Amino acid sequence: MSRFLNYVFSALAVTAFIMSGAHSAETDPKVVRIATVAYNLNGKTHYLGSTELASETGLDETLAKRGVKLEWVPAATAMVGPIVNEAFANKSIDFAAYGDLPPIILNGSKPRVQLVAPWGRSGNSYLVVPANSTAKNIADLKGKRIALHRGRPWEIPFANLVQKNGFKLTDFKIVNVNPQVGAAALASGSVDAFFSLSDAYNLVDKGVGKIIWSTKNAPPDWKLMGGLWARNDFVKEHPELTQAIVTSFIKANHWAAQEAHKETYLKDYASLVQPESVVRRDYEDDSVSWRDRWSPLYDQALVDHYKRAASYARESGLIRNDIDIQQLLNSSFVDKALKELNLETFWAPSRIASQQ
């Protein structure tokens, strides 16, 4: 009798397992929406290099096998943060690939999103002054007008630079404009400096600006950081689907991080928006290696970066509440993806912390 009962219970357990798997597949949403920076070039929409690459390295096919359609939701570069944050708040998107400060601001009222796949130390920030300026460093700009788009990821390295040199934001006249307006303001002489990304080189090439500081040789946690963010409720309801998406993004990171693919990435992806010469200079002479620029690890540099970013957002009044870093950073999906793809030792963690 006991053998018969054991058989019955085993059969029931197997049936329950099969049914749970079927139920899981059936409860997948029909569409997954991922927002990212978009550019319209020659009548065609192109997405931020790493996200477009993820699609080409199998993300669409991965979702299609599950009966899920992928929809990219374009966000214009001038207003990425507000556009994506609003979409997350009204649940019209499930994921977004964007920088660090906007999602911190979004989580300032209550936990809404979490970082499920970092895209690495993705880029540099630059302090540019007019070509005829005598300013040589941030100290020379005290009391001067600096164009800076508040609430964007590069505000964090600017704040780091200001604090490191013993100043406060109030020591400068911050002109809150988007990068396009900021660049025009510098060119026209309306501001004394402009803080932005690699578009700084365009001003240099036009002969209207010169770079007096950048994050190229700053500590790793001063680099721009961000990645794939997911709605908390989506992750809770669809962990397996979230895992499949994260694994696809890690495949894209791994492809791009290989030295053999560097030239292809620079020419076919990174140079879609900026001239190739600008892109190459942004990557040259950098303290972070090409491979580590794509590191998805939740290492000490990343944790330090988000702790500082959250503290800065609170202190500067961008958010009213403290951020729980443990809720903000979820490494479980990347850990599983690295193990599944045999990439556990491909990237080495950075433990270099900046001295603040």
PDB file of N, CA, C and O in Angstrom, residues 246-291:
ATOM      1  N   VAL A 246      17.773  39.170 -19.763  1.00  0.00           N
ATOM      2  CA  VAL A 246      19.090  39.536 -19.217  1.00  0.00           C
ATOM      3  C   VAL A 246      20.186  38.703 -19.864  1.00  0.00           C
ATOM      4  O   VAL A 246      21.243  39.226 -20.237  1.00  0.00           O
ATOM      5  N   THR A 247      19.951  37.423 -20.036  1.00  0.00           N
ATOM      6  CA  THR A 247      20.960  36.549 -20.651  1.00  0.00           C
ATOM      7  C   THR A 247      21.291  37.023 -22.064  1.00  0.00           C
ATOM      8  O   THR A 247      22.452  37.015 -22.481  1.00  0.00           O
ATOM      9  N   SER A 248      20.286  37.469 -22.806  1.00  0.00           N
ATOM     10  CA  SER A 248      20.531  37.998 -24.153  1.00  0.00           C
ATOM     11  C   SER A 248      21.388  39.258 -24.105  1.00  0.00           C
ATOM     12  O   SER A 248      22.263  39.454 -24.950  1.00  0.00           O
ATOM     13  N   PHE A 249      21.140  40.113 -23.133  1.00  0.00           N
ATOM     14  CA  PHE A 249      21.948  41.320 -22.997  1.00  0.00           C
ATOM     15  C   PHE A 249      23.393  40.988 -22.617  1.00  0.00           C
ATOM     16  O   PHE A 249      24.331  41.633 -23.091  1.00  0.00           O
ATOM     17  N   ILE A 250      23.582  39.977 -21.780  1.00  0.00           N
ATOM     18  CA  ILE A 250      24.940  39.581 -21.405  1.00  0.00           C
ATOM     19  C   ILE A 250      25.681  39.004 -22.615  1.00  0.00           C
ATOM     20  O   ILE A 250      26.882  39.222 -22.789  1.00  0.00           O
ATOM     21  N   LYS A 251      24.957  38.294 -23.470  1.00  0.00           N
ATOM     22  CA  LYS A 251      25.565  37.800 -24.717  1.00  0.00           C
ATOM     23  C   LYS A 251      26.059  38.976 -25.559  1.00  0.00           C
ATOM     24  O   LYS A 251      27.153  38.926 -26.140  1.00  0.00           O
ATOM     25  N   ALA A 252      25.264  40.032 -25.625  1.00  0.00           N
ATOM     26  CA  ALA A 252      25.658  41.220 -26.391  1.00  0.00           C
ATOM     27  C   ALA A 252      26.876  41.885 -25.773  1.00  0.00           C
ATOM     28  O   ALA A 252      27.801  42.303 -26.479  1.00  0.00           O
ATOM     29  N   ASN A 253      26.894  41.998 -24.444  1.00  0.00           N
ATOM     30  CA  ASN A 253      28.051  42.572 -23.755  1.00  0.00           C
ATOM     31  C   ASN A 253      29.316  41.770 -24.047  1.00  0.00           C
ATOM     32  O   ASN A 253      30.386  42.334 -24.303  1.00  0.00           O
ATOM     33  N   HIS A 254      29.170  40.460 -23.991  1.00  0.00           N
ATOM     34  CA  HIS A 254      30.326  39.583 -24.220  1.00  0.00           C
ATOM     35  C   HIS A 254      30.846  39.730 -25.645  1.00  0.00           C
ATOM     36  O   HIS A 254      32.063  39.798 -25.876  1.00  0.00           O
ATOM     37  N   TRP A 255      29.936  39.810 -26.600  1.00  0.00           N
ATOM     38  CA  TRP A 255      30.355  39.979 -27.995  1.00  0.00           C
ATOM     39  C   TRP A 255      31.133  41.288 -28.163  1.00  0.00           C
ATOM     40  O   TRP A 255      32.226  41.314 -28.742  1.00  0.00           O
ATOM     41  N   ALA A 256      30.583  42.360 -27.641  1.00  0.00           N
ATOM     42  CA  ALA A 256      31.210  43.670 -27.807  1.00  0.00           C
ATOM     43  C   ALA A 256      32.535  43.775 -27.055  1.00  0.00           C
ATOM     44  O   ALA A 256      33.447  44.484 -27.487  1.00  0.00           O
ATOM     45  N   ALA A 257      32.666  43.069 -25.940  1.00  0.00           N
ATOM     46  CA  ALA A 257      33.862  43.175 -25.100  1.00  0.00           C
ATOM     47  C   ALA A 257      35.080  42.481 -25.685  1.00  0.00           C
ATOM     48  O   ALA A 257      36.209  42.725 -25.228  1.00  0.00           O
ATOM     49  N   GLN A 258      34.878  41.653 -26.678  1.00  0.00           N
ATOM     50  CA  GLN A 258      36.006  40.938 -27.270  1.00  0.00           C
ATOM     51  C   GLN A 258      36.793  41.859 -28.206  1.00  0.00           C
ATOM     52  O   GLN A 258      36.220  42.533 -29.061  1.00  0.00           O
ATOM     53  N   GLU A 259      38.083  41.852 -28.035  1.00  0.00           N
ATOM     54  CA  GLU A 259      38.955  42.733 -28.818  1.00  0.00           C
ATOM     55  C   GLU A 259      38.770  42.509 -30.316  1.00  0.00           C
ATOM     56  O   GLU A 259      38.861  43.456 -31.109  1.00  0.00           O
ATOM     57  N   ALA A 260      38.480  41.279 -30.702  1.00  0.00           N
ATOM     58  CA  ALA A 260      38.306  40.949 -32.122  1.00  0.00           C
ATOM     59  C   ALA A 260      37.092  41.651 -32.733  1.00  0.00           C
ATOM     60  O   ALA A 260      37.010  41.806 -33.954  1.00  0.00           O
ATOM     61  N   HIS A 261      36.154  42.087 -31.886  1.00  0.00           N
ATOM     62  CA  HIS A 261      34.941  42.734 -32.382  1.00  0.00           C
ATOM     63  C   HIS A 261      34.959  44.254 -32.187  1.00  0.00           C
ATOM     64  O   HIS A 261      33.978  44.919 -32.528  1.00  0.00           O
ATOM     65  N   LYS A 262      36.029  44.759 -31.641  1.00  0.00           N
ATOM     66  CA  LYS A 262      36.094  46.188 -31.313  1.00  0.00           C
ATOM     67  C   LYS A 262      35.889  47.064 -32.544  1.00  0.00           C
ATOM     68  O   LYS A 262      35.083  48.009 -32.527  1.00  0.00           O
ATOM     69  N   GLU A 263      36.598  46.770 -33.624  1.00  0.00           N
ATOM     70  CA  GLU A 263      36.494  47.598 -34.829  1.00  0.00           C
ATOM     71  C   GLU A 263      35.085  47.559 -35.415  1.00  0.00           C
ATOM     72  O   GLU A 263      34.553  48.579 -35.852  1.00  0.00           O
ATOM     73  N   THR A 264      34.495  46.370 -35.418  1.00  0.00           N
ATOM     74  CA  THR A 264      33.132  46.242 -35.943  1.00  0.00           C
ATOM     75  C   THR A 264      32.167  47.071 -35.114  1.00  0.00           C
ATOM     76  O   THR A 264      31.294  47.768 -35.656  1.00  0.00           O
ATOM     77  N   TYR A 265      32.326  47.003 -33.800  1.00  0.00           N
ATOM     78  CA  TYR A 265      31.429  47.778 -32.937  1.00  0.00           C
ATOM     79  C   TYR A 265      31.604  49.279 -33.178  1.00  0.00           C
ATOM     80  O   TYR A 265      30.620  50.007 -33.310  1.00  0.00           O
ATOM     81  N   LEU A 266      32.839  49.740 -33.248  1.00  0.00           N
ATOM     82  CA  LEU A 266      33.099  51.168 -33.426  1.00  0.00           C
ATOM     83  C   LEU A 266      32.523  51.680 -34.743  1.00  0.00           C
ATOM     84  O   LEU A 266      31.957  52.777 -34.808  1.00  0.00           O
ATOM     85  N   LYS A 267      32.658  50.879 -35.796  1.00  0.00           N
ATOM     86  CA  LYS A 267      32.220  51.332 -37.123  1.00  0.00           C
ATOM     87  C   LYS A 267      30.734  51.133 -37.374  1.00  0.00           C
ATOM     88  O   LYS A 267      30.075  51.979 -37.980  1.00  0.00           O
ATOM     89  N   ASP A 268      30.196  50.001 -36.912  1.00  0.00           N
ATOM     90  CA  ASP A 268      28.823  49.652 -37.272  1.00  0.00           C
ATOM     91  C   ASP A 268      27.780  50.040 -36.229  1.00  0.00           C
ATOM     92  O   ASP A 268      26.591  50.095 -36.538  1.00  0.00           O
ATOM     93  N   TYR A 269      28.217  50.293 -34.998  1.00  0.00           N
ATOM     94  CA  TYR A 269      27.246  50.601 -33.943  1.00  0.00           C
ATOM     95  C   TYR A 269      27.514  51.953 -33.286  1.00  0.00           C
ATOM     96  O   TYR A 269      26.650  52.829 -33.283  1.00  0.00           O
ATOM     97  N   ALA A 270      28.711  52.117 -32.746  1.00  0.00           N
ATOM     98  CA  ALA A 270      29.007  53.340 -31.994  1.00  0.00           C
ATOM     99  C   ALA A 270      29.049  54.579 -32.872  1.00  0.00           C
ATOM    100  O   ALA A 270      28.816  55.689 -32.393  1.00  0.00           O
ATOM    101  N   SER A 271      29.342  54.419 -34.151  1.00  0.00           N
ATOM    102  CA  SER A 271      29.504  55.572 -35.041  1.00  0.00           C
ATOM    103  C   SER A 271      28.239  55.926 -35.823  1.00  0.00           C
ATOM    104  O   SER A 271      28.296  56.702 -36.767  1.00  0.00           O
ATOM    105  N   LEU A 272      27.113  55.368 -35.419  1.00  0.00           N
ATOM    106  CA  LEU A 272      25.868  55.680 -36.117  1.00  0.00           C
ATOM    107  C   LEU A 272      25.460  57.133 -35.914  1.00  0.00           C
ATOM    108  O   LEU A 272      24.895  57.762 -36.797  1.00  0.00           O
ATOM    109  N   VAL A 273      25.741  57.673 -34.738  1.00  0.00           N
ATOM    110  CA  VAL A 273      25.287  59.019 -34.388  1.00  0.00           C
ATOM    111  C   VAL A 273      26.424  60.022 -34.422  1.00  0.00           C
ATOM    112  O   VAL A 273      26.329  61.072 -35.055  1.00  0.00           O
ATOM    113  N   GLN A 274      27.518  59.704 -33.742  1.00  0.00           N
ATOM    114  CA  GLN A 274      28.677  60.592 -33.720  1.00  0.00           C
ATOM    115  C   GLN A 274      29.680  60.179 -34.798  1.00  0.00           C
ATOM    116  O   GLN A 274      29.761  59.004 -35.166  1.00  0.00           O
ATOM    117  N   PRO A 275      30.464  61.128 -35.307  1.00  0.00           N
ATOM    118  CA  PRO A 275      31.513  60.766 -36.279  1.00  0.00           C
ATOM    119  C   PRO A 275      32.466  59.741 -35.667  1.00  0.00           C
ATOM    120  O   PRO A 275      32.705  59.750 -34.456  1.00  0.00           O
ATOM    121  N   GLU A 276      32.983  58.876 -36.500  1.00  0.00           N
ATOM    122  CA  GLU A 276      33.873  57.824 -36.003  1.00  0.00           C
ATOM    123  C   GLU A 276      35.072  58.398 -35.263  1.00  0.00           C
ATOM    124  O   GLU A 276      35.524  57.839 -34.252  1.00  0.00           O
ATOM    125  N   SER A 277      35.594  59.534 -35.731  1.00  0.00           N
ATOM    126  CA  SER A 277      36.747  60.143 -35.061  1.00  0.00           C
ATOM    127  C   SER A 277      36.402  60.574 -33.641  1.00  0.00           C
ATOM    128  O   SER A 277      37.235  60.495 -32.730  1.00  0.00           O
ATOM    129  N   VAL A 278      35.174  61.023 -33.427  1.00  0.00           N
ATOM    130  CA  VAL A 278      34.729  61.413 -32.088  1.00  0.00           C
ATOM    131  C   VAL A 278      34.626  60.184 -31.195  1.00  0.00           C
ATOM    132  O   VAL A 278      35.105  60.173 -30.054  1.00  0.00           O
ATOM    133  N   VAL A 279      34.017  59.131 -31.716  1.00  0.00           N
ATOM    134  CA  VAL A 279      33.850  57.896 -30.955  1.00  0.00           C
ATOM    135  C   VAL A 279      35.206  57.325 -30.555  1.00  0.00           C
ATOM    136  O   VAL A 279      35.409  56.919 -29.404  1.00  0.00           O
ATOM    137  N   ARG A 280      36.130  57.297 -31.482  1.00  0.00           N
ATOM    138  CA  ARG A 280      37.449  56.724 -31.195  1.00  0.00           C
ATOM    139  C   ARG A 280      38.181  57.515 -30.112  1.00  0.00           C
ATOM    140  O   ARG A 280      38.819  56.939 -29.229  1.00  0.00           O
ATOM    141  N   ARG A 281      38.088  58.834 -30.164  1.00  0.00           N
ATOM    142  CA  ARG A 281      38.757  59.637 -29.144  1.00  0.00           C
ATOM    143  C   ARG A 281      38.131  59.441 -27.769  1.00  0.00           C
ATOM    144  O   ARG A 281      38.819  59.506 -26.747  1.00  0.00           O
ATOM    145  N   ASP A 282      36.830  59.183 -27.755  1.00  0.00           N
ATOM    146  CA  ASP A 282      36.167  58.937 -26.482  1.00  0.00           C
ATOM    147  C   ASP A 282      36.688  57.658 -25.832  1.00  0.00           C
ATOM    148  O   ASP A 282      36.759  57.558 -24.602  1.00  0.00           O
ATOM    149  N   TYR A 283      37.075  56.683 -26.632  1.00  0.00           N
ATOM    150  CA  TYR A 283      37.558  55.410 -26.104  1.00  0.00           C
ATOM    151  C   TYR A 283      39.073  55.376 -25.895  1.00  0.00           C
ATOM    152  O   TYR A 283      39.575  54.499 -25.193  1.00  0.00           O
ATOM    153  N   GLU A 284      39.803  56.300 -26.505  1.00  0.00           N
ATOM    154  CA  GLU A 284      41.272  56.276 -26.435  1.00  0.00           C
ATOM    155  C   GLU A 284      41.797  56.735 -25.075  1.00  0.00           C
ATOM    156  O   GLU A 284      41.168  57.542 -24.388  1.00  0.00           O
ATOM    157  N   ASP A 285      42.997  56.222 -24.724  1.00  0.00           N
ATOM    158  CA  ASP A 285      43.737  56.676 -23.537  1.00  0.00           C
ATOM    159  C   ASP A 285      42.866  56.676 -22.285  1.00  0.00           C
ATOM    160  O   ASP A 285      42.860  57.639 -21.513  1.00  0.00           O
ATOM    161  N   ASP A 286      42.163  55.613 -22.088  1.00  0.00           N
ATOM    162  CA  ASP A 286      41.241  55.523 -20.961  1.00  0.00           C
ATOM    163  C   ASP A 286      41.799  54.585 -19.897  1.00  0.00           C
ATOM    164  O   ASP A 286      42.476  53.609 -20.208  1.00  0.00           O
ATOM    165  N   SER A 287      41.500  54.883 -18.638  1.00  0.00           N
ATOM    166  CA  SER A 287      41.994  54.050 -17.543  1.00  0.00           C
ATOM    167  C   SER A 287      41.261  52.713 -17.462  1.00  0.00           C
ATOM    168  O   SER A 287      41.744  51.774 -16.830  1.00  0.00           O
ATOM    169  N   VAL A 288      40.096  52.630 -18.088  1.00  0.00           N
ATOM    170  CA  VAL A 288      39.321  51.383 -18.097  1.00  0.00           C
ATOM    171  C   VAL A 288      39.539  50.671 -19.432  1.00  0.00           C
ATOM    172  O   VAL A 288      39.424  51.279 -20.494  1.00  0.00           O
ATOM    173  N   SER A 289      39.869  49.400 -19.381  1.00  0.00           N
ATOM    174  CA  SER A 289      40.138  48.635 -20.597  1.00  0.00           C
ATOM    175  C   SER A 289      38.869  48.441 -21.418  1.00  0.00           C
ATOM    176  O   SER A 289      37.752  48.593 -20.915  1.00  0.00           O
ATOM    177  N   TRP A 290      39.069  48.081 -22.684  1.00  0.00           N
ATOM    178  CA  TRP A 290      37.925  47.840 -23.566  1.00  0.00           C
ATOM    179  C   TRP A 290      37.015  46.758 -22.998  1.00  0.00           C
ATOM    180  O   TRP A 290      35.796  46.911 -22.959  1.00  0.00           O
ATOM    181  N   ARG A 291      37.595  45.669 -22.516  1.00  0.00           N
ATOM    182  CA  ARG A 291      36.780  44.578 -21.975  1.00  0.00           C
ATOM    183  C   ARG A 291      35.978  45.051 -20.764  1.00  0.00           C
ATOM    184  O   ARG A 291      34.782  44.770 -20.653  1.00  0.00           O
TER     185      ARG A 291
END
